[in-house]
Coordinates of C-alpha atoms and ligand atoms in Angstrom, one line a residue:
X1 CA 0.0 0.0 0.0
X2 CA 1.2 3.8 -0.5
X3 CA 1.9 5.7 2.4
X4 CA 2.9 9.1 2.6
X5 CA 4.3 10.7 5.9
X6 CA 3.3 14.5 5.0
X7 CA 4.6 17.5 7.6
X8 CA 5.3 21.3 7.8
X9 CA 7.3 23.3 9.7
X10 CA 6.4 23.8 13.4
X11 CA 5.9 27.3 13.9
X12 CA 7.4 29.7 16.4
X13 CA 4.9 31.3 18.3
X14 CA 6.4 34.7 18.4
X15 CA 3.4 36.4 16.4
X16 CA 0.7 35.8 14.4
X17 CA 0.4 33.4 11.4
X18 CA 1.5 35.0 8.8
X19 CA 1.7 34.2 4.6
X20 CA 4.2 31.4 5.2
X21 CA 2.5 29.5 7.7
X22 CA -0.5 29.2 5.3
X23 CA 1.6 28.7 2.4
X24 CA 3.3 25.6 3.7
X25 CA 0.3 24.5 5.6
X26 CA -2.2 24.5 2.6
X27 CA 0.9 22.5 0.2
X28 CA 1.0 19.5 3.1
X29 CA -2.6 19.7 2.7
X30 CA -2.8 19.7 -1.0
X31 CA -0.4 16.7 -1.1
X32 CA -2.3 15.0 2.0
X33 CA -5.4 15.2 0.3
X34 CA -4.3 14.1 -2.9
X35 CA -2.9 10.5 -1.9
X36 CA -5.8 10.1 0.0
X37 CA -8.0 10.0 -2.3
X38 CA -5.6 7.8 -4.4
X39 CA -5.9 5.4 -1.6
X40 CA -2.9 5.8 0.2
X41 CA -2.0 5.8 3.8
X42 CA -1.4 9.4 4.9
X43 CA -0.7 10.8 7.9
X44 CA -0.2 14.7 7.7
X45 CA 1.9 16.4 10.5
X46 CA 1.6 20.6 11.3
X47 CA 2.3 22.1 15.0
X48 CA 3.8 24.6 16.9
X49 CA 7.5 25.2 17.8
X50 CA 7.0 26.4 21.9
X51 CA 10.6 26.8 23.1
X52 CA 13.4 28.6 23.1
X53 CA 14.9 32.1 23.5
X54 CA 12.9 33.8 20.7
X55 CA 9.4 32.2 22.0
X56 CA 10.6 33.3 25.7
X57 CA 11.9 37.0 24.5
X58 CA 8.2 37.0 22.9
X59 CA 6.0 35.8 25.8
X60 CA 7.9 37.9 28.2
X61 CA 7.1 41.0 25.7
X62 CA 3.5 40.2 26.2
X63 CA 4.0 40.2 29.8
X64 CA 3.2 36.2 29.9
X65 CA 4.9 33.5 30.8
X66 CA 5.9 31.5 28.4
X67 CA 3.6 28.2 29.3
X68 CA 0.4 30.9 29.4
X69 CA 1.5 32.4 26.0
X70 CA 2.1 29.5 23.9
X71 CA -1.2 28.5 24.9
X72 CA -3.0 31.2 23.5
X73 CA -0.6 31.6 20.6
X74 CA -0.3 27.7 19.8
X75 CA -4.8 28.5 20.0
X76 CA -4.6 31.1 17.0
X77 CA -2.1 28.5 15.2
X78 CA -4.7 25.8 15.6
X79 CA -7.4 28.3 14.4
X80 CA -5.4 28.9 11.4
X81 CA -5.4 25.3 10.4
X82 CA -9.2 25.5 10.7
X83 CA -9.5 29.0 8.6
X84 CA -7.4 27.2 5.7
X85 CA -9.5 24.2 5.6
X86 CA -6.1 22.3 7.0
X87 CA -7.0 18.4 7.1
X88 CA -3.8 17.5 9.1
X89 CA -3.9 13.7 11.5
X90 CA -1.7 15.5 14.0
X91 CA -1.1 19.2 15.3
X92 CA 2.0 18.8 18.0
X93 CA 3.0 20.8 20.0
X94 CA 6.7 20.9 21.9
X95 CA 5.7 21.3 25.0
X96 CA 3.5 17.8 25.2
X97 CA 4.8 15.7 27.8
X98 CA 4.9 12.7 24.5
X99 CA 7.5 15.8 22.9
X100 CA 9.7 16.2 26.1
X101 CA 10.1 12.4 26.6
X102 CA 11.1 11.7 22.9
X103 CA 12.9 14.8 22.8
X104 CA 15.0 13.5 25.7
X105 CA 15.3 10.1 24.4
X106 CA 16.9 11.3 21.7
X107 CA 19.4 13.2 23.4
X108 CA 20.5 9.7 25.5
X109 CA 20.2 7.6 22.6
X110 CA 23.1 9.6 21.5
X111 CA 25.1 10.4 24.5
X112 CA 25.1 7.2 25.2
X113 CA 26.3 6.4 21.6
X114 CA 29.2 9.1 22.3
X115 CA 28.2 11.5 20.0
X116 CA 27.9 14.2 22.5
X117 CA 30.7 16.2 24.6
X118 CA 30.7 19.3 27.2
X119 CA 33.0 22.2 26.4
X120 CA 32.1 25.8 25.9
X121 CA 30.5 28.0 23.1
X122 CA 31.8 31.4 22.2
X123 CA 30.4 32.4 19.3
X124 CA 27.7 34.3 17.3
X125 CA 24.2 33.6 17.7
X126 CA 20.9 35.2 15.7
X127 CA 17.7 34.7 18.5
X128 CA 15.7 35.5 15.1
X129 CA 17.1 33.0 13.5
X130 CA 17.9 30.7 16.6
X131 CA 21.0 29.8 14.8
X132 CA 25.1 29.7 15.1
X133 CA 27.1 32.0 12.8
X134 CA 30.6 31.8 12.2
X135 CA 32.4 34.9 12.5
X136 CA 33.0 35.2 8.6
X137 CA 30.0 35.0 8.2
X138 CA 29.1 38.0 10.0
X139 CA 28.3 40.8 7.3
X140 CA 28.4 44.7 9.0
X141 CA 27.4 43.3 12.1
X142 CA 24.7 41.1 11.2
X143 CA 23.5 37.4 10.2
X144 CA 23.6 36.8 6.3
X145 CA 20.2 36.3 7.1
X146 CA 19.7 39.9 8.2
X147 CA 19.0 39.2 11.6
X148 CA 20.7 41.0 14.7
X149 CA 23.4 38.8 16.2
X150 CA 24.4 38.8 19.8
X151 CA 27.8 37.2 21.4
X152 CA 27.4 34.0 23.5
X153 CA 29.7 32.6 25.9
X154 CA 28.8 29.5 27.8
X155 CA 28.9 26.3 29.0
X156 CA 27.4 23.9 26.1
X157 CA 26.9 20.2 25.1
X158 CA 28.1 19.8 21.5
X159 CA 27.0 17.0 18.9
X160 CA 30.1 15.8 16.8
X161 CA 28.5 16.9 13.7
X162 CA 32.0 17.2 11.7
X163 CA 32.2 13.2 12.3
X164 CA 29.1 13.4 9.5
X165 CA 30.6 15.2 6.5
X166 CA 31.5 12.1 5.0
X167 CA 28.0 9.8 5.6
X168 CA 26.0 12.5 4.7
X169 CA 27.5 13.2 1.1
X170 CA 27.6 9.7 0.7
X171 CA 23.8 9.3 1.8
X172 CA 23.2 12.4 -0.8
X173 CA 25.1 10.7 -3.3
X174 CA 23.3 7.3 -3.0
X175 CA 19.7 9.5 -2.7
X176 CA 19.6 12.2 -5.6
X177 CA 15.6 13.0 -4.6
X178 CA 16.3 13.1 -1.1
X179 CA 16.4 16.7 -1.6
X180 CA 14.4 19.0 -3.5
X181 CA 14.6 20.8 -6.1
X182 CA 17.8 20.4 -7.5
X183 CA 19.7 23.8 -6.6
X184 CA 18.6 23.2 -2.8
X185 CA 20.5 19.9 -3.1
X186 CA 23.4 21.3 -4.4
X187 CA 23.3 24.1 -1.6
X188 CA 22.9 21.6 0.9
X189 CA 26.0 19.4 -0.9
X190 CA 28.6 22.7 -0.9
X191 CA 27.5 23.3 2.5
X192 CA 29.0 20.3 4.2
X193 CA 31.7 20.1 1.9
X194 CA 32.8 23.6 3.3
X195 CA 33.1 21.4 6.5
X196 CA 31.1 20.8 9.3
X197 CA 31.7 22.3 12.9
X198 CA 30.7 20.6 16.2
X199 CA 27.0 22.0 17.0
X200 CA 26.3 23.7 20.3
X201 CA 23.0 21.6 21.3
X202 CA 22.7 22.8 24.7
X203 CA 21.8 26.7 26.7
X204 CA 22.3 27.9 30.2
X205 CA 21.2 31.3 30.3
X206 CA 17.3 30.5 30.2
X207 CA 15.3 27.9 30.9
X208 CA 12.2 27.7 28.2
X209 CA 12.8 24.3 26.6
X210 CA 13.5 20.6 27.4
X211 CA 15.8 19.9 30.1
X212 CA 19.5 18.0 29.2
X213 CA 18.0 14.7 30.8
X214 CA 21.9 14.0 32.7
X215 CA 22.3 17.6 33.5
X216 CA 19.0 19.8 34.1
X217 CA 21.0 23.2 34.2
X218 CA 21.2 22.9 30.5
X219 CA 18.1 23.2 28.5
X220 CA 18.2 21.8 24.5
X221 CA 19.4 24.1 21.6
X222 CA 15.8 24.8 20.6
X223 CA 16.4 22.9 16.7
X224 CA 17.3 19.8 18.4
X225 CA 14.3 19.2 20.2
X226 CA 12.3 21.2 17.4
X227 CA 13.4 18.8 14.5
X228 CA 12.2 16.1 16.9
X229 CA 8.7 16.7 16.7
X230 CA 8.5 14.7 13.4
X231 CA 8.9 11.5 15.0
X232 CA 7.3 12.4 18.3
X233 CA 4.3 12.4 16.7
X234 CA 5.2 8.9 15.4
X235 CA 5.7 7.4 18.9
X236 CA 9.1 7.8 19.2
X237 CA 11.3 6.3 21.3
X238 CA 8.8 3.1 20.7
X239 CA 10.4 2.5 16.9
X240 CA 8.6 -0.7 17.1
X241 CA 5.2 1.2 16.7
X242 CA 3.3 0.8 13.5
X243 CA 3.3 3.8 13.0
X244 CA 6.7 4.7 13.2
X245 CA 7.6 1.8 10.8
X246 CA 4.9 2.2 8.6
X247 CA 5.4 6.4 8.0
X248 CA 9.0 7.4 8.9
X249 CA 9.9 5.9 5.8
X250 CA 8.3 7.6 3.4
X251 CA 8.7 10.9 5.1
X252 CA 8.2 14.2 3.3
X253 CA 9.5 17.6 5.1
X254 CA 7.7 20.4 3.3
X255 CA 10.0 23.3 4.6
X256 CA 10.9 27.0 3.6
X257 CA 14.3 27.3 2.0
X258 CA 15.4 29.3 5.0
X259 CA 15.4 26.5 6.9
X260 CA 17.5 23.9 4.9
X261 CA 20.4 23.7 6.9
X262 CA 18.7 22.6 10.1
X263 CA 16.7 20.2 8.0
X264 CA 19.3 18.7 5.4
X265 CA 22.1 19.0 7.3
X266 CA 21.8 18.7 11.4
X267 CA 18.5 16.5 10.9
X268 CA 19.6 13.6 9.1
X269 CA 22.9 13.4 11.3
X270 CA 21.0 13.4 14.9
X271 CA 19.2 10.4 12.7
X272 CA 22.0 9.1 11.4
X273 CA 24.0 9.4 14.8
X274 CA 20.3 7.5 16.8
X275 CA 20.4 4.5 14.5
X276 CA 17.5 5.9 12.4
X277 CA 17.1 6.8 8.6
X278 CA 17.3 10.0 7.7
X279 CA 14.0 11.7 6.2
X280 CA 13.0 10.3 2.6
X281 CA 12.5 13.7 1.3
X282 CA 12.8 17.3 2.1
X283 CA 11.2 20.0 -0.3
X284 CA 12.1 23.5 0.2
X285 CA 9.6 26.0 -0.9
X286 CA 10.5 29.7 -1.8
X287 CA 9.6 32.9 -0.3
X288 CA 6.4 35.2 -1.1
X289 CA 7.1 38.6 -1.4
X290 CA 4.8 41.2 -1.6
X291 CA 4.7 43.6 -4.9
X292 CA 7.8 42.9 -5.6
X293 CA 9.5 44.2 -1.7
X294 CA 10.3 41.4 0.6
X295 CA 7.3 41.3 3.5
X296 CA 8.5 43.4 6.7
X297 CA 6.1 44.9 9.2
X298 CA 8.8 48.4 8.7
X299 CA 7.7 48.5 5.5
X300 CA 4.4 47.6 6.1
X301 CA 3.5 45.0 3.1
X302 CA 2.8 42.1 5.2
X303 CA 0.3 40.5 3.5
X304 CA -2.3 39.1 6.4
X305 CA -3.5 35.6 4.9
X306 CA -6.7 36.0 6.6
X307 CA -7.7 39.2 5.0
X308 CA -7.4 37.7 1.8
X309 CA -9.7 35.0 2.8
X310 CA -12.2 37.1 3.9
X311 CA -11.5 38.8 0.6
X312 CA -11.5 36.7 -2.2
X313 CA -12.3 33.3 -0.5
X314 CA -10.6 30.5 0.6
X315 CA -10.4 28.2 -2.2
X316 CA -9.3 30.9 -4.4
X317 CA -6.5 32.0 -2.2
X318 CA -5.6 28.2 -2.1
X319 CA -5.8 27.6 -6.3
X320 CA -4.0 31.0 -6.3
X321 CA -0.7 30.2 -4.0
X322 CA -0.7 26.8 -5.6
X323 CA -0.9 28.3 -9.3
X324 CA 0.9 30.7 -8.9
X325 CA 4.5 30.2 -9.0
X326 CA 6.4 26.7 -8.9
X327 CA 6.5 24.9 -5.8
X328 CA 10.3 25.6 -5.1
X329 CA 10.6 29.0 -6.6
X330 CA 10.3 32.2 -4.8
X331 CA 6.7 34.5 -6.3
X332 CA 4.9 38.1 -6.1
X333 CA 2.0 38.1 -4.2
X334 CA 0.2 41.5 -5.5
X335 CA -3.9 42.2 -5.8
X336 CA -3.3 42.2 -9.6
X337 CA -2.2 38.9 -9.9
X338 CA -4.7 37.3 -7.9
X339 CA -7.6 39.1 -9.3
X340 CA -6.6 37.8 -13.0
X341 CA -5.9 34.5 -11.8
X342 CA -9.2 34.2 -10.6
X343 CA -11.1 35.7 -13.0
X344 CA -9.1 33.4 -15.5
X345 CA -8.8 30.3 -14.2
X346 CA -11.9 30.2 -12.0
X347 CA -14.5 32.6 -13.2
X348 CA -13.7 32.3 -16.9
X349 CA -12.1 29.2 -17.1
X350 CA -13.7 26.2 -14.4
X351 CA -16.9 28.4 -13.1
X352 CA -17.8 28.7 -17.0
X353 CA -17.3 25.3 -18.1
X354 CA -19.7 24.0 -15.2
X355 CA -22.3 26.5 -15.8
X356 CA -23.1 26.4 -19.2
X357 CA -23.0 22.5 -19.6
X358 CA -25.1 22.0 -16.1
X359 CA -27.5 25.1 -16.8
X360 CA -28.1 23.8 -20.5
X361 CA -28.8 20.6 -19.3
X362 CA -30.8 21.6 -16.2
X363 CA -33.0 23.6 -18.5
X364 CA -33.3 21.6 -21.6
X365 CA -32.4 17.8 -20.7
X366 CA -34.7 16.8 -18.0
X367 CA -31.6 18.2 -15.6
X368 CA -30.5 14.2 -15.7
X369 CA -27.4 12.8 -16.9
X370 CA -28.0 12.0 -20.4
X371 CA -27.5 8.9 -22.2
X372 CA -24.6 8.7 -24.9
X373 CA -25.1 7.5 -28.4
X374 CA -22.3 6.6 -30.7
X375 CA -19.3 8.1 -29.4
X376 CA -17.3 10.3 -32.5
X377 CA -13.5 10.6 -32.9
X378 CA -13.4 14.2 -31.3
X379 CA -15.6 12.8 -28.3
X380 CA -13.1 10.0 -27.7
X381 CA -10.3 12.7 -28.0
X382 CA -11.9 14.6 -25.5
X383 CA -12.1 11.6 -23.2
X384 CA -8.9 10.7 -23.3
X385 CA -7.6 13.6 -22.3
X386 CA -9.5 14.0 -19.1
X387 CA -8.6 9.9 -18.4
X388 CA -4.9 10.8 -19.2
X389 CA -4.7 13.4 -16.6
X390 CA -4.7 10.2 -14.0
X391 CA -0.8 9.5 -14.5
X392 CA -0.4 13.0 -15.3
X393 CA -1.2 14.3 -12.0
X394 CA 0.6 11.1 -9.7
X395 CA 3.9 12.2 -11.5
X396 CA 3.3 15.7 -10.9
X397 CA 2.3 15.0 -6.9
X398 CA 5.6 12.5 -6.6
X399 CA 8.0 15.4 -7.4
X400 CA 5.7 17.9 -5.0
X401 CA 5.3 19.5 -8.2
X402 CA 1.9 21.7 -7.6
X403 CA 2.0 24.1 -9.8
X404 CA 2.1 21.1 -12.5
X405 CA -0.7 19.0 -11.2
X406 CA -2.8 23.1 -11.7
X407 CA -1.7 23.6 -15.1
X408 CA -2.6 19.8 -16.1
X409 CA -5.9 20.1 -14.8
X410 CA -6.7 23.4 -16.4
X411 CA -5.0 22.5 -19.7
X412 CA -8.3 19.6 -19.9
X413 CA -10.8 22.3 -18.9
X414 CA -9.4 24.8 -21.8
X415 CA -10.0 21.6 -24.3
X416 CA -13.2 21.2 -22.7
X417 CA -14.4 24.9 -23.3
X418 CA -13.0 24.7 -26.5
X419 CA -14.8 21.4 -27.7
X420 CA -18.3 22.6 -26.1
X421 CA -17.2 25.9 -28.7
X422 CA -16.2 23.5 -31.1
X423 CA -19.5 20.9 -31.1
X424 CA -22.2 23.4 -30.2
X425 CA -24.4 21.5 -28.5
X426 CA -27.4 23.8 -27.8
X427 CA -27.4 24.1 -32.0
X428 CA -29.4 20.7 -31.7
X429 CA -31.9 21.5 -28.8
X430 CA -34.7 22.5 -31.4
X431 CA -34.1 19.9 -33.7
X432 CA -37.0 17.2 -34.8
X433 CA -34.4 15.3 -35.9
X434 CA -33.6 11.7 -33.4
X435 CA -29.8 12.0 -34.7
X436 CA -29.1 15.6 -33.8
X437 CA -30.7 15.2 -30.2
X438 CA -28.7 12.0 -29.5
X439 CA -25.5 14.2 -31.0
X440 CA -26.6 16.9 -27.8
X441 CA -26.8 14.1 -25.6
X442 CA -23.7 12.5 -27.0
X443 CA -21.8 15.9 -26.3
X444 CA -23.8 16.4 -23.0
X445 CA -22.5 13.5 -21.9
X446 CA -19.1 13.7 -22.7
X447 CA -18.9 17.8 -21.2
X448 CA -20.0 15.8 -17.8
X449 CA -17.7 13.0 -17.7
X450 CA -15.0 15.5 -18.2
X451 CA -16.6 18.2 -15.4
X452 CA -16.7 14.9 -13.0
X453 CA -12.8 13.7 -13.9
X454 CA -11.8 17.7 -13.4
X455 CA -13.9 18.1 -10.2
X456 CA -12.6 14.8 -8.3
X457 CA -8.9 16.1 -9.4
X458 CA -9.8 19.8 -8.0
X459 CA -10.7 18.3 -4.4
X460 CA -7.1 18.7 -2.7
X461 CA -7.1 22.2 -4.4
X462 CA -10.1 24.0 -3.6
X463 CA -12.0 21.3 -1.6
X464 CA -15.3 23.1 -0.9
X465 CA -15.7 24.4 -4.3
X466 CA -15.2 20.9 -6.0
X467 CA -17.4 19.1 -3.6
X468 CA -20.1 21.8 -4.4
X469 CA -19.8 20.7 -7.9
X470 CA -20.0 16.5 -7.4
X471 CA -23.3 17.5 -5.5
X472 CA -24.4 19.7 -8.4
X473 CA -23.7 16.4 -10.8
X474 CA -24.8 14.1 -7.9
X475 CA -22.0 12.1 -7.7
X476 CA -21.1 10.4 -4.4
X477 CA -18.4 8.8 -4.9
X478 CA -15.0 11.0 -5.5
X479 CA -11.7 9.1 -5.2
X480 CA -9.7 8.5 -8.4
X481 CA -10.9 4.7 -8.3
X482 CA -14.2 6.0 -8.7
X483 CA -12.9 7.4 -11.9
X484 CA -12.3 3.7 -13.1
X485 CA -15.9 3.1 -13.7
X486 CA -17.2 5.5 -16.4
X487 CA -19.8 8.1 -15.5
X488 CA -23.8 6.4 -15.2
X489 CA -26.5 8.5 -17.1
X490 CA -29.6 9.4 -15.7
X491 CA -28.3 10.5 -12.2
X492 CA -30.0 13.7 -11.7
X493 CA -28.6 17.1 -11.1
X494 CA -29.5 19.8 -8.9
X495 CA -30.0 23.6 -9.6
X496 CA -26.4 24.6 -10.6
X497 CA -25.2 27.9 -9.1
X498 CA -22.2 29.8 -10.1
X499 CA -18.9 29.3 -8.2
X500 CA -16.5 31.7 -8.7
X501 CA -17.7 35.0 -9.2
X502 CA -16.1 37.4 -11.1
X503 CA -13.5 39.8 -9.5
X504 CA -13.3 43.9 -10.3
X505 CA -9.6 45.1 -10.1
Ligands
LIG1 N1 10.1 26.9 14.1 C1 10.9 26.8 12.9 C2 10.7 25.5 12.1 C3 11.0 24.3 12.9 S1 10.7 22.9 12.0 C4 11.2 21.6 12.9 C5 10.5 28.0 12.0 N2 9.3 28.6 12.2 S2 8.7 29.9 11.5 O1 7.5 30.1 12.0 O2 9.7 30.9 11.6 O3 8.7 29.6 10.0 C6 7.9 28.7 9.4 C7 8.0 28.7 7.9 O4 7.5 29.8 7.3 C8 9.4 28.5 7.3 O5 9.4 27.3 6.5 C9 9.6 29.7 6.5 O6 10.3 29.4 5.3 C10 8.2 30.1 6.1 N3 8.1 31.5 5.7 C11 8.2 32.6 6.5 N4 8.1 33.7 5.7 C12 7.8 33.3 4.4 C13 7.4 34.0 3.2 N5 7.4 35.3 3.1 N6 7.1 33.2 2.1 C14 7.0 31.8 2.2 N7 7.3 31.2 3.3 C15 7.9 31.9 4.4 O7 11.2 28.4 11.1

């Protein structure tokens, strides 16, 4: 059986969610939803990242302490999930008891193993980022990054990462998809060949985060027990679980590119250095900007994802950050770009095709599914390409590549506006003639099998809008095996209304 292991990024709670949180959140779900309805087993990881000096600087901003903050943040993050339509098996959270456990059972699994020493850290370190720099990497006082750095001195627990330069090229050699797309790989590749430093894994100067199990003073470098949260949530340290054996295999980390390192590089070590397998895949995303400016809240031009809900609706702020640009490329959010893709793809496109075959045959064919006669070489034409779009789509969702699985699906509705252009089938609806009206129904018929393949394939997209459609051509059942038996005439319809109205600039 397939079985995809589907997560996003736990997210600091040091604000509100933002662009990238949805962004992220809505892909896992677009891929989540996808192979379940192809059958697979899916589980689909999001949560909340709770520790840490960042989350602590935040909560004590807000005059909270941390535990009463990430509460109510972690709340707005759960929200969120419901706002996007988020279909997720899981939502963790770090500070669950399960997390602290397997976080610390990591960390003895590989002290144990010798993988860990005490020493000191002096060094660079970006709370923003909650990350190490190097001092040459330090550019006029700053992290590459941007983010303010601050010096650190003190006592820390170090993971022999440099001991891993060699296994993980090998393991990236041996696994060319294990990171996506290509020019993150190759990142990730030059990175370690640079050479890898020890990593400071432990903090003294706070407490907000999982104790060092063997010395309590310390608490973990926040990424250590953060990263962990993807096999918490698979029962960690029981790797005897079914569901550790069944999903960490076929893992898929949908991450933002600013976070490759920690993923790519530190991840699949602590793994590597436990006994475990590394993560089958990581995908790094690009970054929205806004009108062409990076987000800031200086500048102003944070775009708030739930404003354009309200706005322009969910599904088509879904279609429209999956459309948009390729998964793996940065994009341009702007209200330009949304509006046309809405009024082209949606309004014109989709909405159009659905309303003028299901009105017209509302109105003039008993509103009932008609019956085909002999099927003509443009009609089979037709057919195949909606049936082709089956392998289509299940190459585009094994490379992550949304975008793709859009463009195939709209490529089939363009052919179908243009055949119902092309065949004309209200030309026949006064006809005496047997032969023309079994030509209408031929076509009819035809238009619907097509509107019933595109629908089914729309439902990880936009999953209110294409449901609202299979109950407009009462159809119950709406996995891709359903797809295997062809469409049954005579199933009635009911009163088709339009779904994507049209947008003013
Ligand atoms: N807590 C860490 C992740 C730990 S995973 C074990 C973290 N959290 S975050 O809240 O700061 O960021 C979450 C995600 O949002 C990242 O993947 C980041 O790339 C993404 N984005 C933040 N701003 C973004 C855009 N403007 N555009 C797209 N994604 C962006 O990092």
């Amino acid at each position: 059986m397939t079985t995809r292991y589907i997560t996003t990024p736990i997210y600091y709670l040091n604000g509100e969610p933002h662009l990238g949180h949805v962004y992220t959140t809505i892909a896992g779900d677009v891929l989540a939803r996808y192979w379940r309805l192809a059958g697979a087993q899916v589980k689909f990881l999001t949560g909340t990242d709770e520790h840490g000096q960042k989350v602590a600087q935040a909560a004590a901003l807000a005059g909270e302490s941390p535990q009463a903050y990430t509460d109510r943040l972690a709340k707005l993050f759960f929200e969120m999930c419901r706002k996007i339509n988020a279909s997720e098996d899981i939502f963790i959270r770090t500070t669950e008891k399960r997390h602290h456990e397997a976080a610390k059972a990591l960390w003895t699994k590989l002290e144990d193993a010798g993988h860990i020493y005490k020493s000191s850290y002096k060094g660079w370190y970006a709370v923003r980022d909650e990350a190490y720099y190097e001092e040459s990497e330090i550019v006029e006082g700053k992290a590459p990054t941007g983010a303010p750095v601050e010096w650190m001195e003190e006592a820390s627990y170090f993971f022999k990462l440099s001991a891993w330069e060699r296994p993980l090229l090998d393991y990236y050699e041996a696994n060319p998809d294990a990171i996506a797309p290509i020019g993150r790989r190759n990142e990730v590749i030059s990175f370690i060949k640079s050479g890898l430093r020890d990593l400071s894994i432990s903090r003294t100067k706070f407490s907000w985060g999982v104790a060092v199990p063997s010395d309590p003073e310390h608490v973990m470098y926040v990424w250590i027990d953060a990263l962990t949260n993807y096999i918490t949530a698979l029962g960690y340290p029981n790797i005897k679980s079914e569901d550790f054996k069944i999903f960490w295999p076929e893992s898929i980390h949908l991450i933002g590119k600013d976070i490759l390192r920690f993923h790519a590089v530190y991840w699949p070590a602590f793994l590597m250095a436990a006994g475990l397998e590394p993560p089958h895949r990581i995908f790094a995303h690009g970054w929205w900007t806004c009108d062409g400016k990076k987000m800031s809240k200086s500048l102003g031009n944070v775009v708030n994802p739930f404003e354009l809900i309200n706005a322009y609706g969910l599904d088509q702020v879904r279609y429209f950050l999956m459309r948009e640009i390729p998964f793996g490329q940065d994009g341009d959010y702007s209200d330009t770009a949304i509006t046309q893709r809405i009024n082209s793809d949606l309004a014109n496109d989709l909405g159009n095709l659905v309303q003028r075959v299901l009105s017209f045959i509302y109105k003039n064919v008993e509103a009932k599914i008609p019956e085909p006669e002999e099927l003509l070489g443009e009609d089979r034409e037709m057919l195949a390409k909606a049936a082709a779009l089956h392998d289509l789509l299940r190459e585009d969702m094994e490379g992550q590549a949304l975008q793709g699985y859009c463009q195939h699906i709209w490529e089939v509705i363009r052919e179908a506006n243009r055949y119902v252009d092309a065949q004309k089938p209200w030309s026949f609806k006064k006809s005496e003639n047997p032969k023309d009206l079994a030509r209408m129904n031929t076509i009819l018929y035809v238009l619907v099998e097509v509107i019933r393949h595109v629908a089914i394939y729309v439902q990880p997209l936009m999953p209110a809008s294409a449901s609202k459609i299979l109950d407009q051509l009462g159809q119950s059942e709406r996995t891709f095996e359903a797809l295997k038996t062809p469409l049954k005439s005579g199933t009635s319809l009911s009163e088709p209304h339009g779904l994507f109205p049209r947008r003013e600039l």
